[in-house]
Structures are given as structure tokens and as C-alpha cells.
mmCIF file of N, CA and C in Angstrom:
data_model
loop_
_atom_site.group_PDB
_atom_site.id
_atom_site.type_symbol
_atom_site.label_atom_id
_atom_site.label_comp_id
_atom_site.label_asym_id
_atom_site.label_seq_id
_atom_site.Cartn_x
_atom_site.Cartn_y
_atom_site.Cartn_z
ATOM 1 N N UNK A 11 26.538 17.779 21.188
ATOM 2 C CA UNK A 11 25.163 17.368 21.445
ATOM 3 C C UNK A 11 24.887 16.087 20.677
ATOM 4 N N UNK A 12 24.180 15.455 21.412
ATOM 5 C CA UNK A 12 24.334 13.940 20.762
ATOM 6 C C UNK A 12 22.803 13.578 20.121
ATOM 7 N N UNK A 13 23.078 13.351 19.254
ATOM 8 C CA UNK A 13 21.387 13.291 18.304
ATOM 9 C C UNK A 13 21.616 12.251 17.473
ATOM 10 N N UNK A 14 20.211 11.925 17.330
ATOM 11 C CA UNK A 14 19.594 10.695 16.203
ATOM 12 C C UNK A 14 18.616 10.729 15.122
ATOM 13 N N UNK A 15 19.098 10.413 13.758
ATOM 14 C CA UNK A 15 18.134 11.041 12.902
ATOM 15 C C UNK A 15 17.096 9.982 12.506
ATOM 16 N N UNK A 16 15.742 10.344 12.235
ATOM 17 C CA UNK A 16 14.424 9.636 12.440
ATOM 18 C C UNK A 16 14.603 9.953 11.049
ATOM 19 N N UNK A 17 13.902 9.222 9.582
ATOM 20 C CA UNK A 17 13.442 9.545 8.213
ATOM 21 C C UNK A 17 11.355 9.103 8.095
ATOM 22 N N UNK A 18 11.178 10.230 8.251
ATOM 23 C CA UNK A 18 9.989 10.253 8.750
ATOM 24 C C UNK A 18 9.265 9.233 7.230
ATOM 25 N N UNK A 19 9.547 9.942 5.814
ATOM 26 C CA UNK A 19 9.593 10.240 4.469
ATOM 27 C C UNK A 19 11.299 10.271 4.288
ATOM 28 N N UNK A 20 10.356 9.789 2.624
ATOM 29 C CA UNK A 20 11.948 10.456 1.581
ATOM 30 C C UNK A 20 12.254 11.869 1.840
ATOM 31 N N UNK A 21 11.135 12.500 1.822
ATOM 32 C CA UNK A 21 11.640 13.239 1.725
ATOM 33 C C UNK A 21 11.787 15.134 3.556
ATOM 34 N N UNK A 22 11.434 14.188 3.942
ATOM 35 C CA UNK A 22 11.138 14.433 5.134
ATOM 36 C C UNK A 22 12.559 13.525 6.162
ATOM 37 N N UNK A 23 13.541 14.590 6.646
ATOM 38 C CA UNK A 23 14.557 14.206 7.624
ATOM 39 C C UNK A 23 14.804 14.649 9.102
ATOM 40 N N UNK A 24 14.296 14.463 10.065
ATOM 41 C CA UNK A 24 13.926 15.066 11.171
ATOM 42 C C UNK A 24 15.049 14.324 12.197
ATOM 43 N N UNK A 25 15.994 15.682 12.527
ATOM 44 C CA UNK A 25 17.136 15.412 13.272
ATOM 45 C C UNK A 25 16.759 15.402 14.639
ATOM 46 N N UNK A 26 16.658 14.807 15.744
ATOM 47 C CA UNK A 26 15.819 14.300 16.763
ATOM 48 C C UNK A 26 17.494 14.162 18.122
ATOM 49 N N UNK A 27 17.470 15.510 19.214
ATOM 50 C CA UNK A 27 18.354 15.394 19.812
ATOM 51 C C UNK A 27 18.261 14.563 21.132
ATOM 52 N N UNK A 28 18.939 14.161 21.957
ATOM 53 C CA UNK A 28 18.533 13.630 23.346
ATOM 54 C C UNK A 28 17.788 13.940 23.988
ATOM 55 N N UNK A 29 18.059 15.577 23.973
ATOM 56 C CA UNK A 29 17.179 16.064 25.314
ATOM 57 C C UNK A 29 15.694 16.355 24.603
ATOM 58 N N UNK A 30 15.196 15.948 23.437
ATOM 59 C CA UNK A 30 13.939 16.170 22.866
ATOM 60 C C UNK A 30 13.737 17.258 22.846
ATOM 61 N N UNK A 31 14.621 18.381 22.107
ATOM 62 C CA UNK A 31 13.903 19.706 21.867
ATOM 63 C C UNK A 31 13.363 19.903 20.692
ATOM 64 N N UNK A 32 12.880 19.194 20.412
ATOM 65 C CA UNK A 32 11.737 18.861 18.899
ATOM 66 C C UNK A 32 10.777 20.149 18.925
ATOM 67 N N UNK A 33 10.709 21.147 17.902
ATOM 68 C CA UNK A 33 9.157 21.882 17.795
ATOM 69 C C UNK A 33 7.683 20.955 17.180
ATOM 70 N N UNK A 34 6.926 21.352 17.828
ATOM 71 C CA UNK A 34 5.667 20.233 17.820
ATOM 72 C C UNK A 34 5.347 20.153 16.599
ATOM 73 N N UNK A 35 5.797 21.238 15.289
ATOM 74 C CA UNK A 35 4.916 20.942 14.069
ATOM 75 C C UNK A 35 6.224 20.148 13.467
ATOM 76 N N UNK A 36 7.319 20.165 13.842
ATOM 77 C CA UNK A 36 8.088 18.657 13.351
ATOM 78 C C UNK A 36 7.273 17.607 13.664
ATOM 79 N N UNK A 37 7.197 17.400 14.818
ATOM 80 C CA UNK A 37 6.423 16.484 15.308
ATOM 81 C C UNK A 37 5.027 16.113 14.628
ATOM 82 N N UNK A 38 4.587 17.193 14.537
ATOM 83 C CA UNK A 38 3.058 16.940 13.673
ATOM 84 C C UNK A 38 2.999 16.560 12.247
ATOM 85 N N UNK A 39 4.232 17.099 11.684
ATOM 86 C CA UNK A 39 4.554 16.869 10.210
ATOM 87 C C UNK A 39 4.782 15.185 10.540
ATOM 88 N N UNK A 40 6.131 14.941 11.162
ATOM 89 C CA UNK A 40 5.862 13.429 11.063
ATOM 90 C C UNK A 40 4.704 12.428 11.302
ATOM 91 N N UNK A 41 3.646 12.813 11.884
ATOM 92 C CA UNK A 41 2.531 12.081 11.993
ATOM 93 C C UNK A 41 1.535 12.142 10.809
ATOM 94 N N UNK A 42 1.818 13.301 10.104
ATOM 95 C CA UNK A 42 0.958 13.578 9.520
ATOM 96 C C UNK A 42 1.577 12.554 8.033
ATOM 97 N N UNK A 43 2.597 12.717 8.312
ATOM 98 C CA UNK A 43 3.605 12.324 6.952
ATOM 99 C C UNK A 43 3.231 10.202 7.516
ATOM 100 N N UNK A 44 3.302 10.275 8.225
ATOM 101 C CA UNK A 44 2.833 8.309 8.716
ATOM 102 C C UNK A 44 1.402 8.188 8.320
ATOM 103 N N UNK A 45 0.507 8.961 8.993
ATOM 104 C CA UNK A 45 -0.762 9.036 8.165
ATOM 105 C C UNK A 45 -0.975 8.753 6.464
ATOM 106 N N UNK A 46 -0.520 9.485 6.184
ATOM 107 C CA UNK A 46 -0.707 9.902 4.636
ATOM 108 C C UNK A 46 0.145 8.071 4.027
ATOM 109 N N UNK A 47 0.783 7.947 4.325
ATOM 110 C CA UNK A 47 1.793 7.021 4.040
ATOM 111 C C UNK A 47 1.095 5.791 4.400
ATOM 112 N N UNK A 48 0.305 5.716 5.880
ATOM 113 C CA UNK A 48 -0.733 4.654 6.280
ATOM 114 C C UNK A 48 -1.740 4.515 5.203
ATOM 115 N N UNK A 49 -2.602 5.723 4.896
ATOM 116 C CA UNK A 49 -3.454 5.426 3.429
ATOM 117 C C UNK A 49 -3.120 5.172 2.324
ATOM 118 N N UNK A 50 -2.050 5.710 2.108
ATOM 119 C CA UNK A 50 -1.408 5.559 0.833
ATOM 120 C C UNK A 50 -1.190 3.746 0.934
ATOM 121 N N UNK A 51 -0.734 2.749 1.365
ATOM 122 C CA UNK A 51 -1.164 1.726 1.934
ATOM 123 C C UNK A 51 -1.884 0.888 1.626
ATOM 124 N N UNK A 52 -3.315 1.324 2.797
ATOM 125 C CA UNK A 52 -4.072 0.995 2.654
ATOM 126 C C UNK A 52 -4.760 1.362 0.906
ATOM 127 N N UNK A 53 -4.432 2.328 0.438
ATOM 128 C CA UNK A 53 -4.926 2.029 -1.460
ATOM 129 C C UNK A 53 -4.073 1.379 -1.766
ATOM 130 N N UNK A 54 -2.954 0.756 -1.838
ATOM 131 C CA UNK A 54 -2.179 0.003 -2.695
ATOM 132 C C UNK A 54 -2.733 -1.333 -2.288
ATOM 133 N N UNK A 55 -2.920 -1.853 -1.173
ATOM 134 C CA UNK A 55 -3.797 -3.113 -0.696
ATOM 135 C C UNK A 55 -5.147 -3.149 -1.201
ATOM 136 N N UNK A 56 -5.881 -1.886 -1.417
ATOM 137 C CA UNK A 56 -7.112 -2.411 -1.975
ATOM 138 C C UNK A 56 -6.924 -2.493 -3.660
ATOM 139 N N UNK A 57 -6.038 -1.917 -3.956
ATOM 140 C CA UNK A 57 -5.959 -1.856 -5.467
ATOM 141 C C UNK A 57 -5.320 -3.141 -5.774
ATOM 142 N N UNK A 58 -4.814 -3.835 -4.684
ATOM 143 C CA UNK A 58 -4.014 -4.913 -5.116
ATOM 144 C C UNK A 58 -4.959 -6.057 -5.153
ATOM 145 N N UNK A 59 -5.760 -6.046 -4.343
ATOM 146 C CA UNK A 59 -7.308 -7.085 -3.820
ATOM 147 C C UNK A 59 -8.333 -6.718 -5.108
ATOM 148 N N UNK A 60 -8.349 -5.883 -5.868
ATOM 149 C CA UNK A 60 -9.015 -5.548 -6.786
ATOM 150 C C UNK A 60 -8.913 -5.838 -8.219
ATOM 151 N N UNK A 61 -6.822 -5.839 -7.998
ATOM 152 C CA UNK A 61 -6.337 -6.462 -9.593
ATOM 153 C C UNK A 61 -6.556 -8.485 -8.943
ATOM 154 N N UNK A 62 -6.199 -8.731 -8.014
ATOM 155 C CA UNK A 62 -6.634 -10.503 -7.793
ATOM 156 C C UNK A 62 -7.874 -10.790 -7.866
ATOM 157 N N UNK A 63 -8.992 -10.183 -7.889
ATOM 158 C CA UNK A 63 -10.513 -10.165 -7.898
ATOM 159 C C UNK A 63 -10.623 -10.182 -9.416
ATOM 160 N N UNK A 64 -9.987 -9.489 -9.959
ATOM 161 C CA UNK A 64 -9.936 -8.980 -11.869
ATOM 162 C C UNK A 64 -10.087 -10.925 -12.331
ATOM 163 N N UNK A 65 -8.561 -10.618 -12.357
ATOM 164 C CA UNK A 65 -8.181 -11.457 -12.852
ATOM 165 C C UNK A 65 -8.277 -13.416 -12.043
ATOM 166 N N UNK A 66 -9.238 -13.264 -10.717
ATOM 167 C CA UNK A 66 -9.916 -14.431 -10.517
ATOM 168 C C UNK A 66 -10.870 -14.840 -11.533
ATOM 169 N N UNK A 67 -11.594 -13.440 -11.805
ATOM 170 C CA UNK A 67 -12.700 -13.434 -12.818
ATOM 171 C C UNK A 67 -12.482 -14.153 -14.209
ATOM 172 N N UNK A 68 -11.456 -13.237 -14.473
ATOM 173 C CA UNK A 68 -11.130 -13.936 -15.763
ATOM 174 C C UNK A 68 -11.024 -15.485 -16.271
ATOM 175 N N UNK A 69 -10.020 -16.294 -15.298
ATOM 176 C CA UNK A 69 -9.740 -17.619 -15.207
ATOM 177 C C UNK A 69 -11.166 -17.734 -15.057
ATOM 178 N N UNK A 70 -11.857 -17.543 -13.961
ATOM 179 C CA UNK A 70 -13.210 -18.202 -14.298
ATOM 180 C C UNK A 70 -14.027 -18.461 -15.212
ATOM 181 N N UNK A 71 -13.828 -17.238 -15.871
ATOM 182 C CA UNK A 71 -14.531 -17.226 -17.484
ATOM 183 C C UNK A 71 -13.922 -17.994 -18.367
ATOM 184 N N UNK A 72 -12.815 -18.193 -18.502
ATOM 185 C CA UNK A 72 -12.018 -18.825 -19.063
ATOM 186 C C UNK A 72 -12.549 -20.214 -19.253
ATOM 187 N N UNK A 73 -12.282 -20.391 -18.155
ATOM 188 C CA UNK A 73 -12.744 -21.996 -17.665
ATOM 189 C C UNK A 73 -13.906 -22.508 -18.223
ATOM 190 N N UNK A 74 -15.194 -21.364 -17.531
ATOM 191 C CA UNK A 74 -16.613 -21.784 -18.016
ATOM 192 C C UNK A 74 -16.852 -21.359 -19.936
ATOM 193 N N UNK A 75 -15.957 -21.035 -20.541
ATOM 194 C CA UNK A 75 -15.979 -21.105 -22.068
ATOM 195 C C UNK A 75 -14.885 -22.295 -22.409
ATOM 196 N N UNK A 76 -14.421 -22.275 -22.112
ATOM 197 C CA UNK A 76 -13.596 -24.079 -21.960
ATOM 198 C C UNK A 76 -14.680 -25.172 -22.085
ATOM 199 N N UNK A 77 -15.219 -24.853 -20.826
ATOM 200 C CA UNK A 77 -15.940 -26.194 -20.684
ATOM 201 C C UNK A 77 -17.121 -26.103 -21.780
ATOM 202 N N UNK A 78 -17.415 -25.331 -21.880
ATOM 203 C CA UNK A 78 -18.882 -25.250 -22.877
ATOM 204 C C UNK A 78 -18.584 -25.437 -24.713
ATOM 205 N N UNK A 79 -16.932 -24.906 -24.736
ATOM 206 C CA UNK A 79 -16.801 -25.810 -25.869
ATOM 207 C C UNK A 79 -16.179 -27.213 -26.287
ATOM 208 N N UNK A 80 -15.853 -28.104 -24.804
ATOM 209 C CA UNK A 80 -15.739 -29.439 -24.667
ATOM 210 C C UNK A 80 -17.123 -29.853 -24.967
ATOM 211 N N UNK A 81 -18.272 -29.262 -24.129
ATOM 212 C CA UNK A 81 -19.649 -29.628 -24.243
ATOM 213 C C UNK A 81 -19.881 -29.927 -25.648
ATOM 214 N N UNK A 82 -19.732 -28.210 -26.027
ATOM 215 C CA UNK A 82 -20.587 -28.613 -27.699
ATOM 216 C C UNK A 82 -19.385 -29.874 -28.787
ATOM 217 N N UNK A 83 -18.256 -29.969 -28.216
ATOM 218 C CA UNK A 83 -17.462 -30.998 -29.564
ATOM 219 C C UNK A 83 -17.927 -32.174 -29.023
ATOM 220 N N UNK A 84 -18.473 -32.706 -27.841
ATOM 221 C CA UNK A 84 -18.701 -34.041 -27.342
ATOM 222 C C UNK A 84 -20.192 -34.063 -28.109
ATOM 223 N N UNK A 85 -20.708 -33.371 -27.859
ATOM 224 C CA UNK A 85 -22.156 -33.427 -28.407
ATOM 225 C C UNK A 85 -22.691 -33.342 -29.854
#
């Protein structure tokens, strides 16, 4: 029988034959397992947009205490 293996997950291995005799909660596990993996994702992208937002901040501050003590040595 001639089959192809799908890695849904690490830890998730779903042996997948020609003629598709898959039981549906394999099937559902792998969707469910892409789901989870889709959000999981989507938080690493917002957490990542959140540490570049951080640390935009910072340089900014940076900057505007920079400049304000060029201000006060010129003055």
C-alpha cells in the first residue's frame, strides 16, 4: 500500500494512504493542530510589533534627552 506521510506538528505524524482512508478526527486533529499553530503566530507577530514599538520608543526618548542637553550646554 503506497502512502505519504503529512507532519501536521512535531509532534503530531499522520500517515496519509492513497486511497484516503484517513479517520476524520485525524483529520480534525490536523486542523485543529494548523489552527493552534496559526495563533500561536499570529502572537509571536504581535509580540514582535510590540518589542519594535518598545524600543522605537526608547530611541525616541533618547534622542529628545540628547537634544535638550545640547540645548541646555549651548545656552
Amino acid at each position: 500500500m503506497d502512502s505519504w506521510r503529512y507532519r501536521a506538528n512535531v509532534n503530531v505524524e499522520i500517515i496519509v494512504s492513497h486511497e484516503f482512508t484517513v479517520l476524520p478526527t485525524l483529520i480534525q486533529r490536523t486542523r485543529d493542530n494548523n489552527c493552534e499553530w496559526s495563533l500561536a503566530k499570529i502572537e509571536m507577530t504581535k509580540a514582535r510589533v510590540r518589542y519594535q514599538q518598545q524600543q522605537q520608543q526608547q530611541r525616541q526618548q533618547q534622542q529628545q534627552q540628547q537634544q535638550l542637553q545640547q540645548q541646555q550646554l549651548t545656552s
